[in-house]
Structures are given as structure tokens and as C-alpha cells.
Amino acid sequence: MKRKKVSVIGAGNVGATTALYLAEDNLCDVVLVDILEGMPQGKALDIAEAGPIRGYKGSFTGSNDYSAIAGSDLIVVTAGLARKPGMTREDLLNKNAEIVSGVTREIVKHAPGSMILVVSNPLDLMTYLTWKVSGFPSERVFGQAGVLDSIRFRTFIAMELGVSVSDVQGLVLGGHGDSMVPLPRFTTVSGVPVTELIPPDKLAALMQRTRDGGAEIVKLLKTGSAYYAPAASTVQMVDAVLNDHKRVIAASVYVNGPYGLKDMYIGLPVILGARGVEKIVELPLNAEESSGLMKSAGIYKETLAELKVNA
Ligand code: APR
């Protein structure tokens, strides 16, 4: 059987770690693309050379030229800038919008049949932009955020209870930012709702830690943002698509109707499989959960209006 091909745009921390995890899971051949000369080539060669010991095979190549992505089944977009001192949020938004639009045009040119998984921040806005610029059907353009937010929530719950993280299932919806909505009612330890196991004040603290999860890592690292957990989340989504797993996970997806949300990308539970976003799963949210989601959606709608979409 022909091996699948995944291209990762941006060979920085998240991109290179994603490539490594894809290799370690023997999921596909990988192409790394970056604007820095030699860097994606060097990292891809290094990953290939680890194969004899780590036990993976396949083709791992790097390039500064987008023609290398031709024939990709899926493209992961991690290209972008981190916020620098003196840059406003709006500056960052417009700078990353420029980068992500440029990357998307190259994807359309060289890999028009691919799916696009966006990881660059601000996530929900960059995913919307990618969809607009690509002109691809929305089920083929989605963003990685909900899996990451959910695994952070799961990790904190497992730490609090002293149980295996594999027995904790959790769901976090909404935008990938301060307004995200962890859903304790839909979070369980081997089927037992976490609301039965952790007192409300403690649970509220874990939910807040989840919202601040990205910032907690940035504060510790000082020179960058998280990449191991973001890359692991990305690879779980790639696996779901390449192997048609039909995973029920949270992802940034295009919504126009469900949950009362109109024309936007935001984190919702979906079925992810070979056709991309195969279905948005509609949960019976209570008033508090629903208002949290609407509030988060309102914030993203406002910022979307600031974004200059030059499709
Ligand atoms: N085309 C290709 N690569 C680009 C482009 C471009 N137009 N512009 C920038 N890059 C590359 C940079 O050269 C760099 O190698 O994107 C890479 C980004 O890597 P890092 O700076 O290490 O950032 P990283 O931590 O990987 O985060 C990437 O993912 O999680 C998000 O918030 C994060 O938006 C950020 C993105």
C-alpha cells in the first residue's frame, strides 16, 4: 500500500516535533517546509537518521520550495511568528495572517487535493482565514486546539486525583484562548463524571489552569511556547484522518447553524475521519455551558471583523 504523505509547513518547535512524532508512529512520509535556508533539510535528515535506532522507516525530507508538498494527503500549518516585545495583539494577528495566507496560496497551487490542519495562532482566526483563502470545502480545513486544551484538562484532573491519565476523558470547547469552555459535565474518570469526584472550588481552579495552560508554559520557558503537547495533539488528528478512525474530539471547525453559531471557526466536538470533519456533534449544553460558548464565540466574531481577509 502506498504510504501517505504529510507536509508540515514551519519547521520550528511545533513543526519539527510533529514531524518526529509522525515518524515515531510510522504514520506517513513527511516533508518539512520552512523559509529558513537549510533548516527544514537539516531537521528532516536528523529525523531520518534517528530511524535505525527508533525503529521507523519512510521518507523524511526538508525543503524551502513548496513544490515538495505536491501529492500530500494532508498539510499541517505551523508557520508563524511568536509575539515580540512591543508588538500588539493586532500586529501579531495581521503579521501571522499575512504568513498563513501566503502559505495557503502555495498549498492551493501545489497540493489542491489535500486537507489542511492549522496549528498557527491565533488558532480559530487563522483556520478561518485558511479556509477563506483556500476556497476548499470546510470539512477539509480544520484547526488543532480542542485536543490540546482537553489533554491539558485531563492531565490536571489525573494529577489532582492521583489516577492514570488514560482513564480521564475530557472535553473543552470554544475558542483557543482565555474564553475556552472546559466541560466538567462531559469529563469523566472511567465513566464517572468528574463533578462527582472533585469539589466545585477545586474543579473551578483546574478549569482556570486549563484556560491558562498555554501561558503557564510560556512563563516557564520564557523564550517560546509549548510544543510537545501541541505536536502530540496534532498527530492524533493526523492519525484520525489518515486512518479513518472517526475519533470524537474537539477541533476548530467551520460552523454555520449548530449550537446557534453562524459563519465562524470555533472549537466544537466533531467526528474526524478520512473525509475530514465528518460531523459536528451537538451536545445538550446547559444554560451556563451554552452561555460560555456564546461568549467565547462573540469574542472571536469581533476579532474576525478586525482581520483583513484578502481571499
Ligand atoms: N513559510 C514557512 N515557514 C515560515 C514562514 C513562511 N512564510 N514564516 C515563518 N515560518 C517559520 C519560521 O521560520 C519558524 O521556523 O515558522 C516556524 C515557526 O516556528 P517557531 O518560531 O519555533 O514557533 P512554534 O513554537 O513552532 O509555533 C508555531 O504554532 O502553536 C502555534 O502559537 C504557535 O503560532 C505558533 C505556531
Short mmCIF file of C-alpha atoms and ligand atoms in Angstrom, two decimals:
data_model
loop_
_atom_site.label_atom_id
_atom_site.label_comp_id
_atom_site.label_asym_id
_atom_site.label_seq_id
_atom_site.Cartn_x
_atom_site.Cartn_y
_atom_site.Cartn_z
CA MET A 1 0.00 0.00 0.00
CA LYS A 2 1.24 3.45 -0.90
CA ARG A 3 2.40 5.38 2.16
CA LYS A 4 0.52 8.54 2.95
CA LYS A 5 2.30 11.85 2.66
CA VAL A 6 2.02 14.72 5.15
CA SER A 7 3.73 18.08 4.73
CA VAL A 8 4.42 20.27 7.73
CA ILE A 9 4.81 23.97 6.98
CA GLY A 10 7.01 25.71 9.53
CA ALA A 11 9.84 23.52 10.84
CA GLY A 12 10.18 25.30 14.20
CA ASN A 13 9.43 23.75 17.57
CA VAL A 14 5.87 22.59 16.87
CA GLY A 15 6.52 21.63 13.23
CA ALA A 16 9.69 19.61 13.87
CA THR A 17 8.20 17.85 16.91
CA THR A 18 5.12 16.99 14.84
CA ALA A 19 7.38 15.52 12.13
CA LEU A 20 9.22 13.45 14.74
CA TYR A 21 6.03 12.07 16.30
CA LEU A 22 4.62 11.26 12.84
CA ALA A 23 7.83 9.32 12.16
CA GLU A 24 7.78 7.54 15.53
CA ASP A 25 4.18 6.46 14.98
CA ASN A 26 5.10 5.21 11.47
CA LEU A 27 2.11 7.12 10.11
CA CYS A 28 3.37 8.58 6.85
CA ASP A 29 6.19 10.10 4.84
CA VAL A 30 6.91 13.67 5.94
CA VAL A 31 8.01 16.82 4.15
CA LEU A 32 9.12 19.77 6.28
CA VAL A 33 8.98 23.24 4.67
CA ASP A 34 10.32 26.47 6.13
CA ILE A 35 11.60 29.79 4.82
CA LEU A 36 14.90 29.39 6.70
CA GLU A 37 17.50 28.04 4.32
CA GLY A 38 18.84 24.59 5.23
CA MET A 39 16.84 24.34 8.44
CA PRO A 40 13.99 22.05 7.30
CA GLN A 41 16.50 19.96 5.33
CA GLY A 42 18.73 19.60 8.40
CA LYS A 43 15.89 18.66 10.74
CA ALA A 44 14.39 16.16 8.28
CA LEU A 45 17.76 14.48 7.76
CA ASP A 46 18.31 14.33 11.50
CA ILE A 47 14.89 12.67 11.95
CA ALA A 48 15.67 10.17 9.15
CA GLU A 49 19.00 9.34 10.80
CA ALA A 50 17.31 8.56 14.12
CA GLY A 51 15.18 5.92 12.34
CA PRO A 52 17.62 2.99 12.51
CA ILE A 53 17.54 3.12 16.31
CA ARG A 54 14.00 4.37 16.90
CA GLY A 55 12.65 1.75 14.51
CA TYR A 56 10.79 3.84 11.98
CA LYS A 57 11.16 3.95 8.23
CA GLY A 58 9.92 6.06 5.36
CA SER A 59 10.91 9.26 3.69
CA PHE A 60 11.67 12.43 5.64
CA THR A 61 12.71 15.41 3.58
CA GLY A 62 13.03 19.13 4.04
CA SER A 63 12.66 21.95 1.55
CA ASN A 64 12.41 25.71 1.10
CA ASP A 65 10.39 25.12 -2.02
CA TYR A 66 6.67 24.43 -1.95
CA SER A 67 6.79 22.14 -4.97
CA ALA A 68 7.94 19.49 -2.43
CA ILE A 69 4.43 19.31 -0.95
CA ALA A 70 2.82 18.07 -4.19
CA GLY A 71 0.69 14.97 -3.67
CA SER A 72 0.32 15.47 0.09
CA ASP A 73 -2.74 13.91 1.68
CA LEU A 74 -2.68 16.44 4.48
CA ILE A 75 -0.79 19.65 5.24
CA VAL A 76 -0.10 20.83 8.79
CA VAL A 77 0.43 24.60 9.05
CA THR A 78 2.62 25.71 11.96
CA ALA A 79 4.27 28.70 10.25
CA GLY A 80 4.08 31.96 12.09
CA LEU A 81 5.65 34.39 14.48
CA ALA A 82 5.52 34.48 18.24
CA ARG A 83 4.64 37.83 19.79
CA LYS A 84 7.74 40.02 20.23
CA PRO A 85 8.18 42.86 22.72
CA GLY A 86 6.39 45.98 21.50
CA MET A 87 4.02 44.08 19.20
CA THR A 88 0.33 44.48 19.88
CA ARG A 89 -2.05 41.56 19.56
CA GLU A 90 -3.35 43.19 16.43
CA ASP A 91 0.15 43.49 14.93
CA LEU A 92 0.67 39.79 15.57
CA LEU A 93 -2.70 38.94 14.15
CA ASN A 94 -2.04 40.79 10.92
CA LYS A 95 1.55 39.52 10.60
CA ASN A 96 0.50 35.89 11.09
CA ALA A 97 -2.48 36.44 8.80
CA GLU A 98 -0.05 37.52 6.08
CA ILE A 99 2.14 34.44 6.63
CA VAL A 100 -0.77 31.99 6.79
CA SER A 101 -2.44 33.50 3.69
CA GLY A 102 0.82 33.15 1.74
CA VAL A 103 1.27 29.56 2.90
CA THR A 104 -2.34 28.75 1.96
CA ARG A 105 -1.90 30.10 -1.57
CA GLU A 106 1.11 27.79 -2.01
CA ILE A 107 -0.93 24.84 -0.73
CA VAL A 108 -3.70 25.58 -3.24
CA LYS A 109 -1.12 25.79 -6.02
CA HIS A 110 0.88 22.65 -5.20
CA ALA A 111 -1.48 20.36 -3.26
CA PRO A 112 -5.02 21.27 -4.29
CA GLY A 113 -6.45 17.90 -3.24
CA SER A 114 -5.08 17.98 0.32
CA MET A 115 -6.67 18.65 3.68
CA ILE A 116 -5.29 21.44 5.86
CA LEU A 117 -4.77 21.20 9.62
CA VAL A 118 -3.96 24.62 11.06
CA VAL A 119 -1.90 24.98 14.23
CA SER A 120 -0.68 28.59 13.91
CA ASN A 121 -2.13 31.09 16.38
CA PRO A 122 -4.46 32.84 16.91
CA LEU A 123 -5.87 29.47 16.02
CA ASP A 124 -9.56 29.90 15.26
CA LEU A 125 -8.90 33.05 13.22
CA MET A 126 -6.01 31.52 11.28
CA THR A 127 -8.16 28.49 10.49
CA TYR A 128 -11.00 30.68 9.21
CA LEU A 129 -8.52 32.62 7.09
CA THR A 130 -7.04 29.41 5.66
CA TRP A 131 -10.50 28.21 4.72
CA LYS A 132 -11.38 31.52 3.05
CA VAL A 133 -8.12 31.86 1.15
CA SER A 134 -8.02 28.21 0.07
CA GLY A 135 -11.58 28.02 -1.16
CA PHE A 136 -11.52 24.37 0.00
CA PRO A 137 -14.73 22.79 1.34
CA SER A 138 -14.85 23.46 5.09
CA GLU A 139 -14.70 19.77 6.02
CA ARG A 140 -11.16 19.74 4.57
CA VAL A 141 -9.89 22.68 6.67
CA PHE A 142 -9.76 22.39 10.46
CA GLY A 143 -7.65 23.57 13.38
CA GLN A 144 -5.90 21.92 16.27
CA ALA A 145 -6.84 23.36 19.65
CA GLY A 146 -9.57 21.39 21.42
CA VAL A 147 -7.46 18.24 21.67
CA LEU A 148 -4.65 20.23 23.29
CA ASP A 149 -6.96 22.05 25.70
CA SER A 150 -8.65 18.74 26.55
CA ILE A 151 -5.41 16.86 27.23
CA ARG A 152 -4.27 19.69 29.50
CA PHE A 153 -7.57 19.45 31.42
CA ARG A 154 -7.23 15.64 31.57
CA THR A 155 -3.66 15.90 32.84
CA PHE A 156 -4.59 18.31 35.63
CA ILE A 157 -7.53 16.10 36.71
CA ALA A 158 -5.32 12.98 36.74
CA MET A 159 -2.71 14.83 38.82
CA GLU A 160 -5.37 16.04 41.28
CA LEU A 161 -6.93 12.59 41.76
CA GLY A 162 -3.73 10.56 41.52
CA VAL A 163 -5.20 8.35 38.78
CA SER A 164 -3.97 7.23 35.38
CA VAL A 165 -4.37 9.91 32.76
CA SER A 166 -5.55 7.20 30.34
CA ASP A 167 -8.71 6.81 32.41
CA VAL A 168 -9.60 10.51 32.23
CA GLN A 169 -11.68 11.64 29.26
CA GLY A 170 -12.42 15.33 28.90
CA LEU A 171 -13.86 17.93 26.62
CA VAL A 172 -13.01 21.60 26.17
CA LEU A 173 -14.94 23.70 23.64
CA GLY A 174 -14.90 27.31 22.45
CA GLY A 175 -12.10 29.47 21.13
CA HIS A 176 -8.48 28.58 21.81
CA GLY A 177 -7.82 31.34 24.32
CA ASP A 178 -8.91 32.77 27.67
CA SER A 179 -12.58 32.23 26.81
CA MET A 180 -12.34 28.47 26.20
CA VAL A 181 -15.04 26.38 27.87
CA PRO A 182 -13.95 23.25 29.78
CA LEU A 183 -16.98 20.99 30.24
CA PRO A 184 -16.77 19.10 33.57
CA ARG A 185 -20.20 17.51 33.00
CA PHE A 186 -18.76 15.78 29.94
CA THR A 187 -15.47 14.91 31.62
CA THR A 188 -15.18 11.52 33.30
CA VAL A 189 -12.81 9.16 35.07
CA SER A 190 -13.62 5.73 33.63
CA GLY A 191 -17.22 6.83 33.11
CA VAL A 192 -17.66 8.60 36.47
CA PRO A 193 -18.41 12.31 35.96
CA VAL A 194 -15.59 14.37 37.39
CA THR A 195 -18.20 16.52 39.15
CA GLU A 196 -18.76 13.52 41.45
CA LEU A 197 -15.08 13.24 42.29
CA ILE A 198 -13.72 16.77 42.72
CA PRO A 199 -15.34 19.55 44.82
CA PRO A 200 -16.61 22.56 42.83
CA ASP A 201 -13.98 25.07 44.02
CA LYS A 202 -11.11 22.70 43.21
CA LEU A 203 -12.67 21.87 39.84
CA ALA A 204 -13.02 25.58 39.06
CA ALA A 205 -9.30 26.01 39.78
CA LEU A 206 -8.41 23.15 37.39
CA MET A 207 -10.61 24.70 34.70
CA GLN A 208 -8.83 28.02 35.14
CA ARG A 209 -5.43 26.31 34.97
CA THR A 210 -6.59 24.75 31.69
CA ARG A 211 -7.56 28.18 30.28
CA ASP A 212 -4.13 29.46 31.33
CA GLY A 213 -2.38 26.28 30.14
CA GLY A 214 -0.54 27.90 27.23
CA ALA A 215 0.50 30.92 29.29
CA GLU A 216 1.79 28.69 32.11
CA ILE A 217 4.25 27.05 29.72
CA VAL A 218 5.27 30.38 28.13
CA LYS A 219 6.01 31.78 31.58
CA LEU A 220 8.22 28.81 32.42
CA LEU A 221 10.02 28.59 29.06
CA LYS A 222 10.49 32.37 28.74
CA THR A 223 11.70 32.12 25.14
CA GLY A 224 8.82 30.39 23.36
CA SER A 225 5.59 28.49 23.71
CA ALA A 226 4.60 24.86 24.23
CA TYR A 227 5.36 22.27 21.59
CA TYR A 228 5.34 18.69 22.89
CA ALA A 229 1.63 18.63 23.79
CA PRO A 230 0.62 20.74 20.74
CA ALA A 231 2.54 18.37 18.45
CA ALA A 232 1.06 15.27 20.14
CA SER A 233 -2.45 16.72 19.68
CA THR A 234 -1.73 17.47 16.04
CA VAL A 235 -0.51 13.94 15.40
CA GLN A 236 -3.63 12.44 16.98
CA MET A 237 -5.71 14.42 14.49
CA VAL A 238 -3.50 13.44 11.55
CA ASP A 239 -3.82 9.78 12.59
CA ALA A 240 -7.61 10.09 12.76
CA VAL A 241 -7.74 11.41 9.19
CA LEU A 242 -5.11 9.15 7.59
CA ASN A 243 -6.55 6.01 9.17
CA ASP A 244 -10.22 6.99 9.13
CA HIS A 245 -10.52 6.49 12.90
CA LYS A 246 -13.69 8.60 13.21
CA ARG A 247 -12.41 9.97 16.52
CA VAL A 248 -14.80 12.07 18.57
CA ILE A 249 -12.63 15.01 19.52
CA ALA A 250 -12.81 18.77 19.83
CA ALA A 251 -11.43 20.71 16.87
CA SER A 252 -11.67 24.20 15.46
CA VAL A 253 -14.25 23.73 12.71
CA TYR A 254 -16.47 25.77 10.46
CA VAL A 255 -19.92 26.15 11.96
CA ASN A 256 -22.99 27.73 10.44
CA GLY A 257 -26.09 26.67 12.33
CA PRO A 258 -25.26 24.08 15.02
CA TYR A 259 -25.09 25.50 18.57
CA GLY A 260 -26.69 28.67 17.18
CA LEU A 261 -23.29 29.75 15.81
CA LYS A 262 -23.01 31.47 12.44
CA ASP A 263 -20.19 31.59 9.89
CA MET A 264 -17.12 31.09 12.04
CA TYR A 265 -14.43 28.65 13.13
CA ILE A 266 -14.51 27.65 16.79
CA GLY A 267 -13.79 24.61 18.96
CA LEU A 268 -16.62 22.04 18.87
CA PRO A 269 -16.84 18.26 19.23
CA VAL A 270 -16.63 16.54 15.86
CA ILE A 271 -16.16 13.18 14.23
CA LEU A 272 -12.80 13.27 12.46
CA GLY A 273 -12.13 10.69 9.76
CA ALA A 274 -10.95 10.18 6.21
CA ARG A 275 -13.33 12.84 4.90
CA GLY A 276 -12.00 15.35 7.43
CA VAL A 277 -14.68 16.88 9.64
CA GLU A 278 -17.42 14.32 9.04
CA LYS A 279 -19.93 15.69 11.54
CA ILE A 280 -20.31 18.29 14.26
CA VAL A 281 -21.57 16.52 17.38
CA GLU A 282 -24.33 18.51 19.08
CA LEU A 283 -24.25 18.19 22.88
CA PRO A 284 -27.17 19.12 25.11
CA LEU A 285 -25.42 22.04 26.82
CA ASN A 286 -26.97 23.55 29.94
CA ALA A 287 -27.52 27.31 30.25
CA GLU A 288 -24.12 28.01 31.83
CA GLU A 289 -22.17 25.94 29.29
CA SER A 290 -24.10 27.42 26.41
CA SER A 291 -23.57 30.98 27.58
CA GLY A 292 -19.82 30.27 27.97
CA LEU A 293 -19.69 29.05 24.37
CA MET A 294 -21.70 32.02 23.07
CA LYS A 295 -19.46 34.44 24.96
CA SER A 296 -16.35 32.83 23.50
CA ALA A 297 -17.91 32.90 20.03
CA GLY A 298 -18.74 36.60 20.47
CA ILE A 299 -15.10 37.42 21.20
CA TYR A 300 -13.93 35.57 18.09
CA LYS A 301 -16.59 37.16 15.90
CA GLU A 302 -15.35 40.59 16.99
CA THR A 303 -11.70 39.81 16.23
CA LEU A 304 -12.67 38.22 12.94
CA ALA A 305 -14.07 41.57 11.91
CA GLU A 306 -10.61 43.13 12.55
CA LEU A 307 -8.89 40.55 10.39
CA LYS A 308 -8.18 41.68 6.88
CA VAL A 309 -9.23 38.69 4.81
CA ASN A 310 -7.80 39.08 1.34
CA ALA A 311 -9.18 35.92 -0.14
N1 APR B 1 6.63 29.87 5.40
C1 APR B 1 7.16 28.81 6.06
N2 APR B 1 7.62 28.88 7.31
C2 APR B 1 7.56 30.06 7.94
C3 APR B 1 7.01 31.21 7.32
C4 APR B 1 6.53 31.09 6.00
N3 APR B 1 6.01 32.12 5.34
N4 APR B 1 7.09 32.23 8.21
C5 APR B 1 7.64 31.75 9.34
N5 APR B 1 7.93 30.44 9.18
C6 APR B 1 8.57 29.51 10.12
C7 APR B 1 9.71 30.11 10.92
O1 APR B 1 10.89 30.22 10.13
C8 APR B 1 9.84 29.12 12.07
O2 APR B 1 10.79 28.11 11.80
O3 APR B 1 7.65 29.08 11.11
C9 APR B 1 8.43 28.49 12.17
C10 APR B 1 7.75 28.76 13.48
O4 APR B 1 8.44 28.06 14.45
P1 APR B 1 8.69 28.60 15.95
O5 APR B 1 9.07 30.02 15.91
O6 APR B 1 9.58 27.60 16.62
O7 APR B 1 7.23 28.55 16.59
P2 APR B 1 6.49 27.27 17.19
O8 APR B 1 6.72 27.20 18.64
O9 APR B 1 6.78 26.08 16.35
O10 APR B 1 4.95 27.71 16.99
C11 APR B 1 4.40 27.78 15.70
O11 APR B 1 2.22 27.08 16.36
O12 APR B 1 1.33 26.60 18.43
C12 APR B 1 1.47 27.57 17.43
O13 APR B 1 1.42 29.67 18.66
C13 APR B 1 2.22 28.79 17.91
O14 APR B 1 1.66 30.16 16.02
C14 APR B 1 2.68 29.39 16.63
C15 APR B 1 2.95 28.15 15.77
#
